[in-house]
PDB file of C-alpha atoms in Angstrom:
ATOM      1  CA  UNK A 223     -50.786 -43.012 -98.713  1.00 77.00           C
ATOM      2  CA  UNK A 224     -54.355 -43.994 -97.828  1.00 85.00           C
ATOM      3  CA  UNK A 225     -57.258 -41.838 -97.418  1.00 87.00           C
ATOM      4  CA  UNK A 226     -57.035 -41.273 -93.275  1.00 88.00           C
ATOM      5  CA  UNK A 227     -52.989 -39.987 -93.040  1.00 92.00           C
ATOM      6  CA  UNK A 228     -53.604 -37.660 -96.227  1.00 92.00           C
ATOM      7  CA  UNK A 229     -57.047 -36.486 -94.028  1.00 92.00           C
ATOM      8  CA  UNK A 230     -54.840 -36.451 -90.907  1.00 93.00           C
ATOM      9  CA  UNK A 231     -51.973 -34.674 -92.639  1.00 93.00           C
ATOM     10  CA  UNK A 232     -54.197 -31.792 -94.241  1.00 94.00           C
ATOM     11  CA  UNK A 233     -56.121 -31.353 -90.541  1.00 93.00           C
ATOM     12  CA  UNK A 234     -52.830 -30.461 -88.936  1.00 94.00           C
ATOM     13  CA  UNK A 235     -51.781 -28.469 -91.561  1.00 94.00           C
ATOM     14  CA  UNK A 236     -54.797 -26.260 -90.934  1.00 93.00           C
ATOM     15  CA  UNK A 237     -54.289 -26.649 -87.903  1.00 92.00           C
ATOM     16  CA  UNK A 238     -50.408 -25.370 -88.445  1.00 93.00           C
ATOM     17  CA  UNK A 239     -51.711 -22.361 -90.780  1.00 92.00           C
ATOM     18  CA  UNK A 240     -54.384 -21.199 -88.006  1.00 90.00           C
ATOM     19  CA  UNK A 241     -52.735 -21.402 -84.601  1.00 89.00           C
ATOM     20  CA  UNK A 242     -51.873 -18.400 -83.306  1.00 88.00           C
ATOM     21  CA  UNK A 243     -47.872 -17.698 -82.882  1.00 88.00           C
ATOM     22  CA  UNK A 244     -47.129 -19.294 -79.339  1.00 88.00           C
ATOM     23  CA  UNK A 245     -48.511 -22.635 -80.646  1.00 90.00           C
ATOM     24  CA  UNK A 246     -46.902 -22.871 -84.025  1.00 92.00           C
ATOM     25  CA  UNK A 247     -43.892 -24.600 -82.728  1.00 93.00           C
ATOM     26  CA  UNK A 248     -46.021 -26.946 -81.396  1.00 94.00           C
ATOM     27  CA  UNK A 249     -48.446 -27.739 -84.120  1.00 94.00           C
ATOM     28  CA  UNK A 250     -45.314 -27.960 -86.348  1.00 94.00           C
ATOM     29  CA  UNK A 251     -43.868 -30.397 -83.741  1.00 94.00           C
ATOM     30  CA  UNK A 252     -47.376 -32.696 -83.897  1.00 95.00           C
ATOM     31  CA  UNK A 253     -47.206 -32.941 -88.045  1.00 94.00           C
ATOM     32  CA  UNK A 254     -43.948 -33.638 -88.394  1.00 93.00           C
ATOM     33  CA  UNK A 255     -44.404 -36.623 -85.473  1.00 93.00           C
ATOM     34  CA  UNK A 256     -47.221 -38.155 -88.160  1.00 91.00           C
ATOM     35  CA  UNK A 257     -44.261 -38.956 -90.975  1.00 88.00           C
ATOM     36  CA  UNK A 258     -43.182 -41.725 -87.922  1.00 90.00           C
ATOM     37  CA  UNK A 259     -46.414 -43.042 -87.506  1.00 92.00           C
ATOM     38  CA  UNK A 260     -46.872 -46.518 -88.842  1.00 88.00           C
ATOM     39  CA  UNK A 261     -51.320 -46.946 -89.058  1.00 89.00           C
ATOM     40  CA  UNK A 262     -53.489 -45.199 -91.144  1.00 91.00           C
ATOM     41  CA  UNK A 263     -55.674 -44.843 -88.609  1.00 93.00           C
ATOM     42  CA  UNK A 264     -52.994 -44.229 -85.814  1.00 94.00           C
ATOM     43  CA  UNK A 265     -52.206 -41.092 -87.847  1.00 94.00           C
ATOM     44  CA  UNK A 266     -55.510 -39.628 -87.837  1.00 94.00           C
ATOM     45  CA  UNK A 267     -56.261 -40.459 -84.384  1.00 94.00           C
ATOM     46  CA  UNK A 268     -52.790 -38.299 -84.021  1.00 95.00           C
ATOM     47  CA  UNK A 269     -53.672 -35.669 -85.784  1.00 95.00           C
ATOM     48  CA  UNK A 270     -57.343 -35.451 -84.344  1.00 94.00           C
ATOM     49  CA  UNK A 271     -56.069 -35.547 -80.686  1.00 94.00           C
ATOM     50  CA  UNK A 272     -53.151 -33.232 -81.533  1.00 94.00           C
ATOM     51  CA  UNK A 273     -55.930 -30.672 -82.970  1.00 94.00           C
ATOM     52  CA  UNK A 274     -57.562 -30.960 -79.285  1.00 93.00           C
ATOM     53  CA  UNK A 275     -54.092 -30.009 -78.001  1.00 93.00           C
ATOM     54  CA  UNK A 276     -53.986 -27.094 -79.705  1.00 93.00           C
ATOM     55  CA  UNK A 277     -57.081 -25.355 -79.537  1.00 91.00           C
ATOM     56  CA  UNK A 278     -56.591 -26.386 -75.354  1.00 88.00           C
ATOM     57  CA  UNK A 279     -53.202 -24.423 -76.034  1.00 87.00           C
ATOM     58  CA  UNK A 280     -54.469 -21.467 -78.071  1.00 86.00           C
ATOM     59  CA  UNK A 281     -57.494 -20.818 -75.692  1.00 84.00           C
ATOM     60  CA  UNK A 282     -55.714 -20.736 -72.378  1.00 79.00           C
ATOM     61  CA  UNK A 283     -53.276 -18.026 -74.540  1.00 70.00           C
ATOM     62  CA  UNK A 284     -56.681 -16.399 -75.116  1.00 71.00           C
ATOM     63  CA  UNK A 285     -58.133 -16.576 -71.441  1.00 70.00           C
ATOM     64  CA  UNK A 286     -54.405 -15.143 -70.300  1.00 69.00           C
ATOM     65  CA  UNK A 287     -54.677 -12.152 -72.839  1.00 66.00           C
ATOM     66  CA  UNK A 288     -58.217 -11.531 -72.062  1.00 64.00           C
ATOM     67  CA  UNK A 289     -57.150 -11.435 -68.223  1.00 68.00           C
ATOM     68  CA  UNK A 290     -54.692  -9.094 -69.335  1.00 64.00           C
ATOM     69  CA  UNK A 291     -56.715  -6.764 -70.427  1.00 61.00           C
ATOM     70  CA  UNK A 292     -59.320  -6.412 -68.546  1.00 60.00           C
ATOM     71  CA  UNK A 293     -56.551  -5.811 -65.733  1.00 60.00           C
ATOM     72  CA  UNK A 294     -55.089  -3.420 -67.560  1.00 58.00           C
ATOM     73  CA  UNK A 295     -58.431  -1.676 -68.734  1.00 57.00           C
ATOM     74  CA  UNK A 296     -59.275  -1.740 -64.728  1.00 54.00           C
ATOM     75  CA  UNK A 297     -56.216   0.385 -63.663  1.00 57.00           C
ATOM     76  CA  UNK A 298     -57.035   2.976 -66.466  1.00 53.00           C
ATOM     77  CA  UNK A 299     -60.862   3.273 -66.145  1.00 61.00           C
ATOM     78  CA  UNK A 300     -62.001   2.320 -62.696  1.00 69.00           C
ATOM     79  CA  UNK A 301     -64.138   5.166 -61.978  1.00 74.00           C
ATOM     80  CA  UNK A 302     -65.875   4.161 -65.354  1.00 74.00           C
ATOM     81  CA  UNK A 303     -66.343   0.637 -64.388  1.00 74.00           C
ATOM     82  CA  UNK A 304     -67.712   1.546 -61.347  1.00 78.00           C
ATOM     83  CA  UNK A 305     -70.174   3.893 -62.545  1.00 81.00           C
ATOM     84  CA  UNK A 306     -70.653   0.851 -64.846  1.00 80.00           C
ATOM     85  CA  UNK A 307     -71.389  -1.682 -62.386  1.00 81.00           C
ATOM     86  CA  UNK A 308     -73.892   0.712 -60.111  1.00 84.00           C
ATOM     87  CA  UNK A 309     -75.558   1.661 -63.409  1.00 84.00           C
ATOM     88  CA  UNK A 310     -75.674  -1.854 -63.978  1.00 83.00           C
ATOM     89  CA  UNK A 311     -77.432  -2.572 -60.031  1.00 84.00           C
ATOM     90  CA  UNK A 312     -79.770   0.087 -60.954  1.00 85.00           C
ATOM     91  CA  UNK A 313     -81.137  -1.806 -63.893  1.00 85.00           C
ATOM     92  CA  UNK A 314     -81.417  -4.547 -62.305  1.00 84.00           C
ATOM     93  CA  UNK A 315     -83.242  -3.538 -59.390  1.00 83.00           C
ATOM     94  CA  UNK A 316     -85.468  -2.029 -61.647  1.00 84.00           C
ATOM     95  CA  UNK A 317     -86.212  -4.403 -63.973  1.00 84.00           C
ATOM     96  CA  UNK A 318     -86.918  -6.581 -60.555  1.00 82.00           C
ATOM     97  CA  UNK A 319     -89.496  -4.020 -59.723  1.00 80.00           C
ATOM     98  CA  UNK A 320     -91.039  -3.794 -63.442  1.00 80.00           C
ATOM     99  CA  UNK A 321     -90.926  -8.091 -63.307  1.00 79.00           C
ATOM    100  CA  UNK A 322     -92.896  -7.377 -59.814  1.00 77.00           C
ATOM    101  CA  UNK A 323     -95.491  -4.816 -61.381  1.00 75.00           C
ATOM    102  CA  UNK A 324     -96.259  -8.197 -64.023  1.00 78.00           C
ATOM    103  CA  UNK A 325     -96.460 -10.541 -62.038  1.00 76.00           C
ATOM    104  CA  UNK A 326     -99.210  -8.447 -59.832  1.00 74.00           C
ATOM    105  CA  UNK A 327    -101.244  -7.737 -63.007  1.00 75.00           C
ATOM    106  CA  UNK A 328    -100.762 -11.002 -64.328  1.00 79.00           C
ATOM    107  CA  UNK A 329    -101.931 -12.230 -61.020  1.00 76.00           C
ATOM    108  CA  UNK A 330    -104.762  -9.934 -60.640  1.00 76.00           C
ATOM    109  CA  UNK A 331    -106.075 -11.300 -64.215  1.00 78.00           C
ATOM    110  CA  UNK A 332    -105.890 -15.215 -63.029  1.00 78.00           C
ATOM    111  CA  UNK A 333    -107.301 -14.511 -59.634  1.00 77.00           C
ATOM    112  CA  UNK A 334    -109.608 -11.637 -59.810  1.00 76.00           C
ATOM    113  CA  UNK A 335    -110.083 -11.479 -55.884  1.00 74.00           C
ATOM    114  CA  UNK A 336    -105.467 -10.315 -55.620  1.00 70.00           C
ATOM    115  CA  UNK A 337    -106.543  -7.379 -57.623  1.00 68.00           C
ATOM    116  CA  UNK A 338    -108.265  -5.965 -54.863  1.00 70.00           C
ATOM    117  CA  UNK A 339    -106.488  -6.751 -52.287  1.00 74.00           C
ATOM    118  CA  UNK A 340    -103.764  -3.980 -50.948  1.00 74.00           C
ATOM    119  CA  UNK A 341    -101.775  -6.671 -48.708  1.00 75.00           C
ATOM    120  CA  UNK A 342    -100.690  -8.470 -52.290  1.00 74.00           C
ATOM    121  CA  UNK A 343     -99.855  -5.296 -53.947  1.00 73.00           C
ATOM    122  CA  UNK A 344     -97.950  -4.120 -51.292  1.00 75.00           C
ATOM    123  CA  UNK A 345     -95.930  -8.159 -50.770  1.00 77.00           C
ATOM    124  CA  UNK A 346     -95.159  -7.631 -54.282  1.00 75.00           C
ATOM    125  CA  UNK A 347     -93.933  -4.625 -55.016  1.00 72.00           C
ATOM    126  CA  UNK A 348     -92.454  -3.633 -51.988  1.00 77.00           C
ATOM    127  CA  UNK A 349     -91.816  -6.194 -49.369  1.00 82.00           C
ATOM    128  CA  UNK A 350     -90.262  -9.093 -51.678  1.00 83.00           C
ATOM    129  CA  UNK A 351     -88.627  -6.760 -53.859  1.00 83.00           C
ATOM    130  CA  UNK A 352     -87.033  -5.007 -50.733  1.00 84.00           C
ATOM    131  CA  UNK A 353     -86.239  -8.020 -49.702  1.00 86.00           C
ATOM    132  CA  UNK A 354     -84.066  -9.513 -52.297  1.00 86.00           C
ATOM    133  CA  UNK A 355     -82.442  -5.973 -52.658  1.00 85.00           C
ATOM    134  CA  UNK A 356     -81.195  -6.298 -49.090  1.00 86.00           C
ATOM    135  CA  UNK A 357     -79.999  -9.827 -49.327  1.00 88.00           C
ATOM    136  CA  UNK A 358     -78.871  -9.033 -52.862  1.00 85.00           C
ATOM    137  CA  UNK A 359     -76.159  -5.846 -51.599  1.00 85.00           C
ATOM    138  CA  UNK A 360     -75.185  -7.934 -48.592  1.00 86.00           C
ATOM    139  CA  UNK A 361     -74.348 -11.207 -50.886  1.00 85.00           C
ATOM    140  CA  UNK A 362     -72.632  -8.648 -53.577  1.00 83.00           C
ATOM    141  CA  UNK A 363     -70.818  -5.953 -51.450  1.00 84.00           C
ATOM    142  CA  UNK A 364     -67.328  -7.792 -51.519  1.00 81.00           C
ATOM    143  CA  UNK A 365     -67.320  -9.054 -54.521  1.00 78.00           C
ATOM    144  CA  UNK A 366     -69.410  -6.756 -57.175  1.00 80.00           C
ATOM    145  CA  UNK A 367     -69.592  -3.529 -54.751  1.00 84.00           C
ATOM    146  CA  UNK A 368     -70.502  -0.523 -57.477  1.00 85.00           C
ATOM    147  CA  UNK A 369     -73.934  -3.149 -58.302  1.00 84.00           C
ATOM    148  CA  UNK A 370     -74.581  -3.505 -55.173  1.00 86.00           C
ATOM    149  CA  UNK A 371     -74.758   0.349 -54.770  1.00 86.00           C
ATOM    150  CA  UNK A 372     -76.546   0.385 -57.258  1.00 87.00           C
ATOM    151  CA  UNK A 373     -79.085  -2.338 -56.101  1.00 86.00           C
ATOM    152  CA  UNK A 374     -78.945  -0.891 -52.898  1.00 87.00           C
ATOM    153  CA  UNK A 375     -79.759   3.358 -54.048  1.00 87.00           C
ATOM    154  CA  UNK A 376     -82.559   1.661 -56.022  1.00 85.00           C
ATOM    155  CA  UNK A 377     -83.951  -0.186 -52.869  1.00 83.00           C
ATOM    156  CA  UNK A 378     -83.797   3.297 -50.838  1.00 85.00           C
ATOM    157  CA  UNK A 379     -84.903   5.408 -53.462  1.00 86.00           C
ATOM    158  CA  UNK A 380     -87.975   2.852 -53.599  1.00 82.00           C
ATOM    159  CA  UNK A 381     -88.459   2.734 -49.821  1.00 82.00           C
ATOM    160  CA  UNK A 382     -88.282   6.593 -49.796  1.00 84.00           C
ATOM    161  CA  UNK A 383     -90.707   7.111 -52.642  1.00 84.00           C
ATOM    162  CA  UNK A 384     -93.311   4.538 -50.538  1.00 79.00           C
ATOM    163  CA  UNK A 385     -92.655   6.662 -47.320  1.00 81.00           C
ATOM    164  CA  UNK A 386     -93.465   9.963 -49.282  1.00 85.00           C
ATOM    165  CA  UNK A 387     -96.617   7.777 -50.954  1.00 80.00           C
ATOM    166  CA  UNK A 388     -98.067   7.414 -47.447  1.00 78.00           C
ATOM    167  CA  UNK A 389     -97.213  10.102 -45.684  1.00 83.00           C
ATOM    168  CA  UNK A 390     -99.057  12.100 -48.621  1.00 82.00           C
ATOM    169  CA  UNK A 391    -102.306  10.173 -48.512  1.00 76.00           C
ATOM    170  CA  UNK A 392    -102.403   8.527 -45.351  1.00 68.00           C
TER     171      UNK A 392
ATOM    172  CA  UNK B  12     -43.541 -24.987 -57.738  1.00 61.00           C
ATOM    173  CA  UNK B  13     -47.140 -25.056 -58.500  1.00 65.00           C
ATOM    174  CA  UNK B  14     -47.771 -27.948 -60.746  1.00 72.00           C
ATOM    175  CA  UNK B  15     -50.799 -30.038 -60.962  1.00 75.00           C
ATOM    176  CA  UNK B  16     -49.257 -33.490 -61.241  1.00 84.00           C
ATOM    177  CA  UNK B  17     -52.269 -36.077 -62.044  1.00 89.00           C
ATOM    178  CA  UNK B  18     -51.237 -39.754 -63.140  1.00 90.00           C
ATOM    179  CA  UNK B  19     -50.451 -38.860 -66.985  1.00 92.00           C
ATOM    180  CA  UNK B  20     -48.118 -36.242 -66.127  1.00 92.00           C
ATOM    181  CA  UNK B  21     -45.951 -38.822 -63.228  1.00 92.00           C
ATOM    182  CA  UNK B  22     -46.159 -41.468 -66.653  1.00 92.00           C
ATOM    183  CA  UNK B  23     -44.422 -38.821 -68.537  1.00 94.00           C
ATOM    184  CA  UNK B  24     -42.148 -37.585 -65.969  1.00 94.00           C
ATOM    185  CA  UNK B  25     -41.332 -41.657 -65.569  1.00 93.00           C
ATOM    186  CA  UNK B  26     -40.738 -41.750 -69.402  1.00 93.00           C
ATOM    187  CA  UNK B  27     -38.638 -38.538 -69.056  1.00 94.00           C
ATOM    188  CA  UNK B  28     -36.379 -40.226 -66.662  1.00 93.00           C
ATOM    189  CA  UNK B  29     -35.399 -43.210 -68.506  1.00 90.00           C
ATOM    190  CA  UNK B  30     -32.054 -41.817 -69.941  1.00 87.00           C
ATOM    191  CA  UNK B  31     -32.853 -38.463 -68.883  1.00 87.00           C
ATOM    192  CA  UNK B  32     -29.784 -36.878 -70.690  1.00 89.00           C
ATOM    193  CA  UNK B  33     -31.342 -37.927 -73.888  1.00 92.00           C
ATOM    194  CA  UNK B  34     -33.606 -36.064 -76.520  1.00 94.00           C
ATOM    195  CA  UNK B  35     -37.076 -37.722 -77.124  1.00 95.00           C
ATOM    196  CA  UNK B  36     -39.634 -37.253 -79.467  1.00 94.00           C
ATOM    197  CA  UNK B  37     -43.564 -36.791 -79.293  1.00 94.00           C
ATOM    198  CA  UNK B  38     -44.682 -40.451 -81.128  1.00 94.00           C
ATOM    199  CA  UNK B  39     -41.991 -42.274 -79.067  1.00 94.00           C
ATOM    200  CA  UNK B  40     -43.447 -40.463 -75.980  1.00 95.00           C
ATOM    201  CA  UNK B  41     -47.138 -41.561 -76.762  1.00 95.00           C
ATOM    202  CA  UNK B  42     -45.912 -45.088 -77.238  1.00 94.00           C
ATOM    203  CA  UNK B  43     -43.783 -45.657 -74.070  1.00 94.00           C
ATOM    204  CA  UNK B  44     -46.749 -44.025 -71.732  1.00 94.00           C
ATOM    205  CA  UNK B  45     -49.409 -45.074 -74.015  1.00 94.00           C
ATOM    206  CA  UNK B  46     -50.839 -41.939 -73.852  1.00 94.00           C
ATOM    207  CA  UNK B  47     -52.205 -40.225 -77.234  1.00 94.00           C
ATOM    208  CA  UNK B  48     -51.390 -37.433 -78.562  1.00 94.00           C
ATOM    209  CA  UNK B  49     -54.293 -34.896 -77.055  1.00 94.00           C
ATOM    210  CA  UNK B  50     -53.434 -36.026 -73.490  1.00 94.00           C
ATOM    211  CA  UNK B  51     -49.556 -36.093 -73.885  1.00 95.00           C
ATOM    212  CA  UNK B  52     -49.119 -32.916 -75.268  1.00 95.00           C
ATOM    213  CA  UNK B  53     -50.825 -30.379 -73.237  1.00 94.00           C
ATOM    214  CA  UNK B  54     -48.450 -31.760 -70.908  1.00 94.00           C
ATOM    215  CA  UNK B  55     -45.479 -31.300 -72.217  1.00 95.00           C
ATOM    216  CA  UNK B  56     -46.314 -27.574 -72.949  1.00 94.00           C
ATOM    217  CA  UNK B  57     -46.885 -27.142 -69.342  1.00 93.00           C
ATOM    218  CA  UNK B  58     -44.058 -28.502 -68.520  1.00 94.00           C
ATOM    219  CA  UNK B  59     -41.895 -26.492 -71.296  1.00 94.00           C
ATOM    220  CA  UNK B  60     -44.081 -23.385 -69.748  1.00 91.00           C
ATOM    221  CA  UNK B  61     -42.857 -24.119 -66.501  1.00 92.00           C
ATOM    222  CA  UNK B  62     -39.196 -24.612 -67.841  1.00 93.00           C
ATOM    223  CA  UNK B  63     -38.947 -27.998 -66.769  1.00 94.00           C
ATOM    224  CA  UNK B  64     -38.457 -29.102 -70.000  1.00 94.00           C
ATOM    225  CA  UNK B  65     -36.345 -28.050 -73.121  1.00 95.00           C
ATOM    226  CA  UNK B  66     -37.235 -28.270 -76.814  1.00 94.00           C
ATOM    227  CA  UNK B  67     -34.999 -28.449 -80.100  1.00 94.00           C
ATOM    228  CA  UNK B  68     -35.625 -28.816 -83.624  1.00 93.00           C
ATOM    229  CA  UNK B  69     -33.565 -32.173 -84.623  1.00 89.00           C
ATOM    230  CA  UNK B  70     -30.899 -31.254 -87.112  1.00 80.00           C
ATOM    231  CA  UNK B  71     -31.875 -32.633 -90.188  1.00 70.00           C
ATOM    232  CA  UNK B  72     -30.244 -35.949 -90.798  1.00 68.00           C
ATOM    233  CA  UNK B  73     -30.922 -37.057 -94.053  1.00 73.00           C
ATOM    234  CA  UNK B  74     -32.098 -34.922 -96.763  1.00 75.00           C
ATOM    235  CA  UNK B  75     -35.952 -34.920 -97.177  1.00 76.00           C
ATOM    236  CA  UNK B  76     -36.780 -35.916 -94.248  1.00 77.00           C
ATOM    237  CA  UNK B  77     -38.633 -33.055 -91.999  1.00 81.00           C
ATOM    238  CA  UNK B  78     -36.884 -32.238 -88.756  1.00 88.00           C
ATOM    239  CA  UNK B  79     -38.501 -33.408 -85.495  1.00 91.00           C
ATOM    240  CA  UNK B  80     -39.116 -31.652 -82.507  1.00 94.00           C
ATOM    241  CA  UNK B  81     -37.601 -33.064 -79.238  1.00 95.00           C
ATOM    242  CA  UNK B  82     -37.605 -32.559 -75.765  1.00 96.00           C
ATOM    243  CA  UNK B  83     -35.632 -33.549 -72.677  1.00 95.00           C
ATOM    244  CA  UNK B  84     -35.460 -32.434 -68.948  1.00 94.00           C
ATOM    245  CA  UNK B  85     -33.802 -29.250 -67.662  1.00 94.00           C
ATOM    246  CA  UNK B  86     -31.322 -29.545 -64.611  1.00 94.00           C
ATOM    247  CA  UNK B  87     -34.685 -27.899 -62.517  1.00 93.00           C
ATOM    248  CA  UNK B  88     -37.293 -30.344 -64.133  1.00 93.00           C
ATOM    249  CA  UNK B  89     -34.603 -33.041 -63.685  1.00 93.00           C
ATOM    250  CA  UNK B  90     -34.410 -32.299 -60.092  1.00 92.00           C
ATOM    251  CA  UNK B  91     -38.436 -31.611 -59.990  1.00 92.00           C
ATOM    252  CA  UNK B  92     -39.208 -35.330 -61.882  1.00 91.00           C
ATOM    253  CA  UNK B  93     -36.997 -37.663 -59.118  1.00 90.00           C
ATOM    254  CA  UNK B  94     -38.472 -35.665 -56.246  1.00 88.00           C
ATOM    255  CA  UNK B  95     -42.026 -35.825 -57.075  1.00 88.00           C
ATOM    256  CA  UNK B  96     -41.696 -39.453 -58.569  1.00 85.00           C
ATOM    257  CA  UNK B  97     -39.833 -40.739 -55.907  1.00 79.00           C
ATOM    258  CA  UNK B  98     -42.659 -39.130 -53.551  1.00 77.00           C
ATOM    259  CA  UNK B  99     -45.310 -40.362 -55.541  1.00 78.00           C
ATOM    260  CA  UNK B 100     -43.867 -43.935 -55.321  1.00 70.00           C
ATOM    261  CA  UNK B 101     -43.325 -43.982 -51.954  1.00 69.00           C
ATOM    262  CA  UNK B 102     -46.941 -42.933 -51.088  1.00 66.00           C
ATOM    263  CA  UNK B 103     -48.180 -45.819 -53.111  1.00 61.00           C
ATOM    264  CA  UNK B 104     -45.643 -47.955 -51.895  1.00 59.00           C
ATOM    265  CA  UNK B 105     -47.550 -46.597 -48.407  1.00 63.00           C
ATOM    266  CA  UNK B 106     -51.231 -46.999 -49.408  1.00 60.00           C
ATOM    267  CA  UNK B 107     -50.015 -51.064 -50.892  1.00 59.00           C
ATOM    268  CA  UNK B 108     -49.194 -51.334 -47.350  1.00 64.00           C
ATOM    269  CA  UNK B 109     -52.471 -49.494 -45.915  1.00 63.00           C
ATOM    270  CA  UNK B 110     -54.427 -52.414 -48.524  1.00 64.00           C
ATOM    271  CA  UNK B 111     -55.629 -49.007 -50.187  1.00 58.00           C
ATOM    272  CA  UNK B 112     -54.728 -49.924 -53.446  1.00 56.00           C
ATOM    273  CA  UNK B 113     -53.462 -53.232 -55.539  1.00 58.00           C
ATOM    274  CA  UNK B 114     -49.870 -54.136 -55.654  1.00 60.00           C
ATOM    275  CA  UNK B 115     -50.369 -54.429 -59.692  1.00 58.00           C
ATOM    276  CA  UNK B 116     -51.020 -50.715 -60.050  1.00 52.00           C
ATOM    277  CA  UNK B 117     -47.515 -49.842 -58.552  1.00 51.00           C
ATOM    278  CA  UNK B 118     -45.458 -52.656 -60.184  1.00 49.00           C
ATOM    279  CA  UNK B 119     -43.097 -51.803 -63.335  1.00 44.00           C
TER     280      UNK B 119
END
């Protein structure tokens, strides 16, 4: 027995000793195909393909577990997951806000001139912001609607704070 | 029945229906479709998956030597291979006719 069957041979055994259950049979199937295969090389080409075959096999078992789950951990915990997901809107919209707040003073230290002027500060870190929190709830609300709450509470709560700003010193 | 049946998998239903009432193994399946091993057997789990096909250990004929694992249609993937090879055939037979494709490609 040459070098690439007895390489071939201990690949699908490891192969046979680390799939999960549902794709013993078939791992057990592919090794005991490579006692019929004539070329060295033949066999390990067998065995390297059949490997492929596997982990294909043992990760869609994965993917449908995972799917399982997750459904399951849906119908016992929504309200969490919702909480979750607007939690997770608020952080974001936030975080868009603090990435505004840098960009002005990063702005402000390139060109001097922004730093004065109350049309950029209020472009940045109202109006754009704002902005994508509006198209960002209306692109989300089918699909991911607790973070688009939560992107959208975080865009009035914003808007409301501004309204108070002004109406305080204005 | 929703089964994604690309050219490999009409190849192996082809094989399949050459003496359908017999048993066949893996290699010999890889040799008549030319298809290696990483492409030939996800398919034949999806078709075991969808019950199509049935699988037995060999019984061991002589001693030593390891049983093999072999499959052959069920009376549903029997009835599921002529239909969509048949179909299959006939559109090519259709798109020879259209000068879509080569006569070659639909020969043997």
């Amino acid at each position: 027995m040459g070098a690439p069957r007895k390489l071939a041979g201990a690949l699908l055994r490891a192969v046979l000793r680390l799939a999960p259950p549902e794709s013993r049979d078939w791992a057990l199937a592919m090794l005991r195909e490579l006692d019929f295969i004539a070329g060295e090389w033949a066999a390990l080409l067998w065995a390297i393909g059949s490997t492929a075959a596997i982990l294909r096999h043992a990760a869609s078992g994965w993917r449908i577990w995972l799917r399982g789950k997750s459904n399951k951990e849906a119908g016992m915990n929504s309200t969490g997951k919702k909480a979750l997901g607007v939690g997770l809107g608020m952080l974001s919209a936030l975080a868009l806000v603090g990435c505004a707040f840098a960009v002005l003073r990063i702005a402000g230290i390139v060109f001097p001139a922004l730093e004065h002027s109350p049309w950029a500060y209020w472009l940045a870190v109202l109006a754009i912001p704002e902005a994508v929190f509006v198209i960002a709830t209306v692109m989300l609300w089918r699909k991911r609607g607790p973070v688009a709450a939560g992107i959208l509470a975080t865009g009035l709560v914003m808007a409301l704070h501004v309204a108070v700003h002004l109406t305080l010193h204005w | 029945m929703k089964f994604r049946l690309s050219p490999q998998t009409l190849l192996v239903l082809e094989a399949f229906l050459e003496q359908a009432e017999e048993w066949k193994y893996g290699y010999d399946l890889s040799r008549v479709t030319g298809l290696k091993s990483g492409t030939l057997y996800p398919i034949l789990m999806r078709l075991a998956g969808h019950k199509l096909l049935e699988t037995e250990w060999e019984a061991a004929s002589e001693p030593g030597r390891p049983p093999r694992h072999m499959y052959r249609f069920t009376p549903e993937g029997l009835r599921f291979a002529r239909a969509n090879v048949s179909a299959h055939a006939n559109g090519a037979l259709d798109q020879v006719a259209l000068g879509l494709i080569p006569p070659s490609l639909v020969q043997g």
